[in-house]
PDB file of C-alpha atoms in Angstrom:
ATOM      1  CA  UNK A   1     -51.035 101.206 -24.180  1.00 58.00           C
ATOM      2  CA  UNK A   2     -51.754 103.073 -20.960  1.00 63.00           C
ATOM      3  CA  UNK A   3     -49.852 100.611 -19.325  1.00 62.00           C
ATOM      4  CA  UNK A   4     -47.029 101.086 -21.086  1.00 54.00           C
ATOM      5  CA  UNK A   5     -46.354 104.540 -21.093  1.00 49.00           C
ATOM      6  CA  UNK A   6     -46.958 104.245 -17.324  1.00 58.00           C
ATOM      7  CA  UNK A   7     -44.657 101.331 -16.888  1.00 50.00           C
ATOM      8  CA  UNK A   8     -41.463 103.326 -19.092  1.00 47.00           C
ATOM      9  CA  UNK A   9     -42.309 106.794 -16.989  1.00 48.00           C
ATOM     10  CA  UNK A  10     -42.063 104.937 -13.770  1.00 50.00           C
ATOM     11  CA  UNK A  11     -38.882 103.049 -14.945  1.00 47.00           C
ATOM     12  CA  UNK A  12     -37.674 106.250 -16.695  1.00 49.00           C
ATOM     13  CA  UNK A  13     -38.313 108.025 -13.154  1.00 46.00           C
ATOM     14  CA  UNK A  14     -36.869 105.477 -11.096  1.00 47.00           C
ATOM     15  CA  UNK A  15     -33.548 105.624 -13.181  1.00 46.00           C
ATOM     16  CA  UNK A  16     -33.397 109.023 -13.339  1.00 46.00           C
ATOM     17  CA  UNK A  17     -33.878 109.245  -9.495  1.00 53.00           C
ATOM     18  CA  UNK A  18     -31.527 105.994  -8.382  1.00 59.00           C
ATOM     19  CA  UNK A  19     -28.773 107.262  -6.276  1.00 67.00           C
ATOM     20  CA  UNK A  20     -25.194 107.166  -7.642  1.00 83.00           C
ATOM     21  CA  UNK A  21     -22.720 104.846  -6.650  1.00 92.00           C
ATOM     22  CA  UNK A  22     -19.713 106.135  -3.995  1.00 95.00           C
ATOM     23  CA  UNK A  23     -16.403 104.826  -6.436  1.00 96.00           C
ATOM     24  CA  UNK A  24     -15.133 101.123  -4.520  1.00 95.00           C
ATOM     25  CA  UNK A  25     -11.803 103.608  -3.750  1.00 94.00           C
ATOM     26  CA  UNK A  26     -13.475 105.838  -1.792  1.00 96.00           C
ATOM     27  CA  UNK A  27     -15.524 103.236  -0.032  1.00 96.00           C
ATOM     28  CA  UNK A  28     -12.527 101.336   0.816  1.00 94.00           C
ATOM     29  CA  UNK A  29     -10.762 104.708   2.251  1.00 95.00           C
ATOM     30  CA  UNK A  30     -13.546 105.127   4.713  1.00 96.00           C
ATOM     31  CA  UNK A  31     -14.007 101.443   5.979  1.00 95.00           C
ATOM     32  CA  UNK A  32      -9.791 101.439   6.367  1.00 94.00           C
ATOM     33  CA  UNK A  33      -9.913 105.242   8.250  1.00 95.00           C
ATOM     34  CA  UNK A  34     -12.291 103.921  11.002  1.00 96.00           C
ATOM     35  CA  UNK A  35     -11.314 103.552  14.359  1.00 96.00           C
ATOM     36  CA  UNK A  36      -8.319 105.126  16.491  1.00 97.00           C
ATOM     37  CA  UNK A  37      -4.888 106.237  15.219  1.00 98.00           C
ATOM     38  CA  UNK A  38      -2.302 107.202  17.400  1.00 98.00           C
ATOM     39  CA  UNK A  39       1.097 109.094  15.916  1.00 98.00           C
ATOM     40  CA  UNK A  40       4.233 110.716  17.874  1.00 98.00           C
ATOM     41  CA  UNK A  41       4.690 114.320  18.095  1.00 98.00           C
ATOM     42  CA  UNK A  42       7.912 114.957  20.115  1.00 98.00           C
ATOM     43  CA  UNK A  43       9.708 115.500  16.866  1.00 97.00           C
ATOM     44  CA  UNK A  44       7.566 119.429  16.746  1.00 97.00           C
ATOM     45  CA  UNK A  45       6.523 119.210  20.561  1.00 97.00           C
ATOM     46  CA  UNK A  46       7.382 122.761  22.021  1.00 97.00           C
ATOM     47  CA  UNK A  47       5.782 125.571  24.410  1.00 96.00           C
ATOM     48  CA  UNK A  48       2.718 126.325  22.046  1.00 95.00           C
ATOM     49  CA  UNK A  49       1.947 122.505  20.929  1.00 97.00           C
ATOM     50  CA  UNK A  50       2.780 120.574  24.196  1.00 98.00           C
ATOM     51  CA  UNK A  51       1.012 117.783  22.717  1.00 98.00           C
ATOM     52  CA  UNK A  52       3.649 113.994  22.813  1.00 98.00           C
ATOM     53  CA  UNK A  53       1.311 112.039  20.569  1.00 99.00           C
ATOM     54  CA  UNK A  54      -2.239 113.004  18.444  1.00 99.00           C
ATOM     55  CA  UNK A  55      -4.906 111.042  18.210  1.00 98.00           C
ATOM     56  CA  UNK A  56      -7.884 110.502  15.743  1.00 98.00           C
ATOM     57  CA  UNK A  57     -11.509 108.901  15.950  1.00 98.00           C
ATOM     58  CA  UNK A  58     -13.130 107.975  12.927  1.00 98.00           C
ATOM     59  CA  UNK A  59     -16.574 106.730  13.374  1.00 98.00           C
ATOM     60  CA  UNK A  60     -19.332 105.508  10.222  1.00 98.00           C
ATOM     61  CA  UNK A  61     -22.213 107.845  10.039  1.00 96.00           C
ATOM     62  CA  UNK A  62     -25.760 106.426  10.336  1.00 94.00           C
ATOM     63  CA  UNK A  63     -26.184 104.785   6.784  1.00 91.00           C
ATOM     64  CA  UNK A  64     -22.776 104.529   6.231  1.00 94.00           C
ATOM     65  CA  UNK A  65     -22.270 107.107   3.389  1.00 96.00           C
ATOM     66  CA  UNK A  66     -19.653 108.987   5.284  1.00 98.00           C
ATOM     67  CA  UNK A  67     -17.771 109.397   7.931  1.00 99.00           C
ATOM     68  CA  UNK A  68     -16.553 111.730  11.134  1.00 98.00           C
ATOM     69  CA  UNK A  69     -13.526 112.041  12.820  1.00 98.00           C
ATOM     70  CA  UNK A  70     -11.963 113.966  15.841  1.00 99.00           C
ATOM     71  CA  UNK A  71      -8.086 114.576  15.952  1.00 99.00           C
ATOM     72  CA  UNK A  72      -7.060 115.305  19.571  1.00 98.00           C
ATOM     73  CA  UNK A  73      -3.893 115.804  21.468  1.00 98.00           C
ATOM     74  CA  UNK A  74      -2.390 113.649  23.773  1.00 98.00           C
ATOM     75  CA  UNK A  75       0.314 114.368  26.807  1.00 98.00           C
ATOM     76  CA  UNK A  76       0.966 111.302  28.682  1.00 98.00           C
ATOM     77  CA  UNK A  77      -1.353 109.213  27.139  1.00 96.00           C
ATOM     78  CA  UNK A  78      -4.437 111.604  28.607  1.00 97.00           C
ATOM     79  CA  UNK A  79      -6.577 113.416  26.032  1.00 97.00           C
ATOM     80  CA  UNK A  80      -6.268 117.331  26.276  1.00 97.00           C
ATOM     81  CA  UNK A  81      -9.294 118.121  24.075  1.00 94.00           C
ATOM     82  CA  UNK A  82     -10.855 118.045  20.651  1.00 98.00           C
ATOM     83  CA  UNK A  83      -8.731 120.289  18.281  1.00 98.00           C
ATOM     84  CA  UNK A  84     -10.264 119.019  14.564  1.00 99.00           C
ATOM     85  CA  UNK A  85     -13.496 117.531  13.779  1.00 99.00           C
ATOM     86  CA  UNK A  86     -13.624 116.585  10.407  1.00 99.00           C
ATOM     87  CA  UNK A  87     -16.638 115.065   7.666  1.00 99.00           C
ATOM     88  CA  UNK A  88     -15.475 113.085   4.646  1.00 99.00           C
ATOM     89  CA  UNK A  89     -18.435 112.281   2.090  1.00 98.00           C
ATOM     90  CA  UNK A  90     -18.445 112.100  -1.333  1.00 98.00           C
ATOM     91  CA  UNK A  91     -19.970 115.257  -2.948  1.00 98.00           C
ATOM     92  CA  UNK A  92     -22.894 113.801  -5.554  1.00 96.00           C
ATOM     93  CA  UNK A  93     -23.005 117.102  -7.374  1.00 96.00           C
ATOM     94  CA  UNK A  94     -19.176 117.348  -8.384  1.00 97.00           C
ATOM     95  CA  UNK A  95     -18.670 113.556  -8.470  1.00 96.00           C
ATOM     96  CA  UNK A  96     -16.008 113.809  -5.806  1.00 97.00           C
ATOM     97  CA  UNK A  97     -14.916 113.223  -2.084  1.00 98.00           C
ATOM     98  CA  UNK A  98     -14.944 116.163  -0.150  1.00 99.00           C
ATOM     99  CA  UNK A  99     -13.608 116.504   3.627  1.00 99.00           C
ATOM    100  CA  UNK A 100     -14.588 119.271   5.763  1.00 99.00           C
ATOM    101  CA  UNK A 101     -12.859 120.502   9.015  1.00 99.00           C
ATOM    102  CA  UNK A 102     -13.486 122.731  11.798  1.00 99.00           C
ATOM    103  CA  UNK A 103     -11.166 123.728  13.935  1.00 98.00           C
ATOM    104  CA  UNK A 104     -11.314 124.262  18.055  1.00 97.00           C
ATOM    105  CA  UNK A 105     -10.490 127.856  16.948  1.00 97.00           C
ATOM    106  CA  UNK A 106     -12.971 128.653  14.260  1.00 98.00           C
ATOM    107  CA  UNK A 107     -11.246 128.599  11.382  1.00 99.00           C
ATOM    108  CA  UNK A 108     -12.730 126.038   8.817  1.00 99.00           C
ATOM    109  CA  UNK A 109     -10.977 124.158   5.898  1.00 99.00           C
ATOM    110  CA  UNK A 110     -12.993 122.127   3.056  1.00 99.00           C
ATOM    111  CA  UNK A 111     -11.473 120.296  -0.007  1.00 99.00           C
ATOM    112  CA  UNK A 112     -11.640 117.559  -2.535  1.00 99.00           C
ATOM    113  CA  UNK A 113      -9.800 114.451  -1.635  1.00 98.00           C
ATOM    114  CA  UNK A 114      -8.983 112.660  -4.873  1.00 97.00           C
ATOM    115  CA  UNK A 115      -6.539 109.081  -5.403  1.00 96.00           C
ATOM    116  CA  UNK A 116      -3.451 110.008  -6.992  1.00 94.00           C
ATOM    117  CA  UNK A 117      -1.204 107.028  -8.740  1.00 86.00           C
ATOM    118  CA  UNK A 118       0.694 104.500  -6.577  1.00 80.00           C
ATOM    119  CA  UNK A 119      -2.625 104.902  -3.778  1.00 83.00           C
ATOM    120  CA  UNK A 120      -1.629 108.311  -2.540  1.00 94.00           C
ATOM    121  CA  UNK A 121      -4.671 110.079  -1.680  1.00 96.00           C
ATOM    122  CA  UNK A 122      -4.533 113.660  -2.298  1.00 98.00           C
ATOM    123  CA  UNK A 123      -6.588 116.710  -0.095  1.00 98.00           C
ATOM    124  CA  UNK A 124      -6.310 119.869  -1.212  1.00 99.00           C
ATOM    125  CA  UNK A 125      -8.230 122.467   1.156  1.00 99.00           C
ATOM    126  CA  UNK A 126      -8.780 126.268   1.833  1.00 99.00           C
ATOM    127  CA  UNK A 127      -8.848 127.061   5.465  1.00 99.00           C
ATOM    128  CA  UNK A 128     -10.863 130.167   6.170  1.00 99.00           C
ATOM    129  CA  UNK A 129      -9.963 131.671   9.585  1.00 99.00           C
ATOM    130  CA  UNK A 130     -11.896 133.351  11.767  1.00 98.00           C
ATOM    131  CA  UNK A 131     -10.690 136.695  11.389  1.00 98.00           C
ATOM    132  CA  UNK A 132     -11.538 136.012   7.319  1.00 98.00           C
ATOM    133  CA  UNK A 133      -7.891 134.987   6.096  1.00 98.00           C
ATOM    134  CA  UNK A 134      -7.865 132.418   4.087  1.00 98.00           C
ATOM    135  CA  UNK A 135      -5.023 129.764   3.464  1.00 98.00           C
ATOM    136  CA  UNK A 136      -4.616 126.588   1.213  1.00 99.00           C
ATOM    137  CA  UNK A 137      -2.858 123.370   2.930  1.00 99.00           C
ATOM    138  CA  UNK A 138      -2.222 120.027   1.334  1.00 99.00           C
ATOM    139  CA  UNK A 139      -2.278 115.925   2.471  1.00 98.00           C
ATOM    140  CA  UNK A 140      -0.671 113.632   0.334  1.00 98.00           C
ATOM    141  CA  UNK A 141      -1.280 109.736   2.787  1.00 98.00           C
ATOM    142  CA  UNK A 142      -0.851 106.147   2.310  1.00 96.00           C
ATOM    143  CA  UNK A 143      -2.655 103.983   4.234  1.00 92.00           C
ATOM    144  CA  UNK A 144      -1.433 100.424   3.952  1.00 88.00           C
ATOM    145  CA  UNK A 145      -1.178  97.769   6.551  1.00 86.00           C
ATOM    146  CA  UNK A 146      -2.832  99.682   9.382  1.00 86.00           C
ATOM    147  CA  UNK A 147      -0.338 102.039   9.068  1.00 94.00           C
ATOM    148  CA  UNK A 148      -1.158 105.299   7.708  1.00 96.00           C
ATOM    149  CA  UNK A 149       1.452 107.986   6.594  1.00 98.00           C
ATOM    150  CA  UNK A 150       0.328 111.639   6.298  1.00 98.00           C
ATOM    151  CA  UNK A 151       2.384 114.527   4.801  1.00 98.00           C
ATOM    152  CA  UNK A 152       1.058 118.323   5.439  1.00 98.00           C
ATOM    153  CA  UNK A 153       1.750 121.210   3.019  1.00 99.00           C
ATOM    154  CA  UNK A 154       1.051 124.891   2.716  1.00 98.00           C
ATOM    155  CA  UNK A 155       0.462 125.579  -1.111  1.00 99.00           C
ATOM    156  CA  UNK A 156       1.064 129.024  -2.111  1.00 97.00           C
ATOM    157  CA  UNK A 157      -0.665 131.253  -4.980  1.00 95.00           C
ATOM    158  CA  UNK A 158       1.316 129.740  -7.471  1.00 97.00           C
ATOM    159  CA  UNK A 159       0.002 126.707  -6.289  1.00 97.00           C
ATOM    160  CA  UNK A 160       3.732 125.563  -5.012  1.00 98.00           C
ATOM    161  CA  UNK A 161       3.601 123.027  -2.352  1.00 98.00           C
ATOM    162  CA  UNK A 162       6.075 123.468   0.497  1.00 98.00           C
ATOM    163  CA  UNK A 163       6.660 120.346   2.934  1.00 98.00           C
ATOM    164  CA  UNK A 164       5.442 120.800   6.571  1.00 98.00           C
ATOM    165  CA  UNK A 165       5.359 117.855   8.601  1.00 98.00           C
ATOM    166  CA  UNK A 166       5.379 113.929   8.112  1.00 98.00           C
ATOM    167  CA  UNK A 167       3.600 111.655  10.795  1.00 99.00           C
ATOM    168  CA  UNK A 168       2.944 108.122  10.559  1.00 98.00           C
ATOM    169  CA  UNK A 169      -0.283 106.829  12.170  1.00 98.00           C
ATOM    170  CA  UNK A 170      -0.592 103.193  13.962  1.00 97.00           C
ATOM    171  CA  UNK A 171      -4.286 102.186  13.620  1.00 95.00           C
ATOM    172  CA  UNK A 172      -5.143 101.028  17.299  1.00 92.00           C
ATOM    173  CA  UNK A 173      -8.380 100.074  17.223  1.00 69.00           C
ATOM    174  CA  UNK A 174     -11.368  99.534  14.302  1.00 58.00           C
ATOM    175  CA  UNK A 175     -14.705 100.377  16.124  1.00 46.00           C
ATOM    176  CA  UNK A 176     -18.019 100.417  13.963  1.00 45.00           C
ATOM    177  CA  UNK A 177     -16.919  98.712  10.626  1.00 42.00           C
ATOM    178  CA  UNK A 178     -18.434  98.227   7.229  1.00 40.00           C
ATOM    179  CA  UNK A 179     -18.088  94.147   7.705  1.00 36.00           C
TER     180      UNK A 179
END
């Protein structure tokens, strides 16, 4: 009988304890954001964002549960510095994805990233600058194809969502895959 309750408590604990699985969508959004993407700027290029082109590294994390990227800008095809670095994981406690950014000046945005209909991801984030203002900004992307389309939006108290930019990202390379 000894056995037995043993045998159920260590089965009951080793349930209890087993970690939950990342969904396949989010999975599948990681392995597809890895590597370099390259997109145009010239369309907003001007005195205070010289930048032609932005890039963005996406590298697995050691044990593959999330990932890290960089987004950097680009004049000539020569890297000008790190302006983003970014974390996307999925959040156990609130059974979501989550990305977190810091930014080259401080300020620091975090969000849940959740898959709308029709594979639109959606990332919804408050930015907390350094001086303590804080701001809420939208994505709405589709990545299909190696081609990945990102709108940005500033979402007001009402939570209104007013269109900022469009880019569309060519994947270049895939570095460090789940394969």
């Amino acid at each position: 009988m000894k056995s037995v309750l043993k045998l159920l408590t260590i089965l009951f604990l080793s349930t209890a304890s087993a970690q939950q699985k990342i969904p396949d969508w989010f999975v599948e959004n990681m392995k597809a954001s890895t590597g370099t993407w390259i997109t145009d700027n010239t369309s907003y290029q001007n005195q205070n964002e010289p930048f032609d082109q932005y890039g963005m590294h996406w590298d697995w994390s050691a044990g593959k549960q999330n990932i890290t990227g960089k987004l950097y800008g680009l004049i000539n095809g020569k890297k000008q510095g790190v302006l983003w670095e970014f974390r996307q994981y999925w959040d156990y406690g609130k059974n979501r994805g989550v990305i977190v950014q810091y930014g080259a000046d401080g300020t620091v945005g975090k969000g849940p990233l959740t898959l709308k209909k029709d594979q639109i991801s959606e990332l919804i984030q408050e930015f907390v600058a350094p001086n303590g203002k804080k701001t809420i900004h939208g994505h709405r992307s589709t990545l299909k194809d190696g081609v990945l389309v990102t709108t940005s939006f500033d979402i007001d108290s009402q939570g209104v969502w007013q269109k900022r930019r469009t880019y569309t990202w060519n994947h270049i390379e895939n570095q460090n895959s789940m394969n």
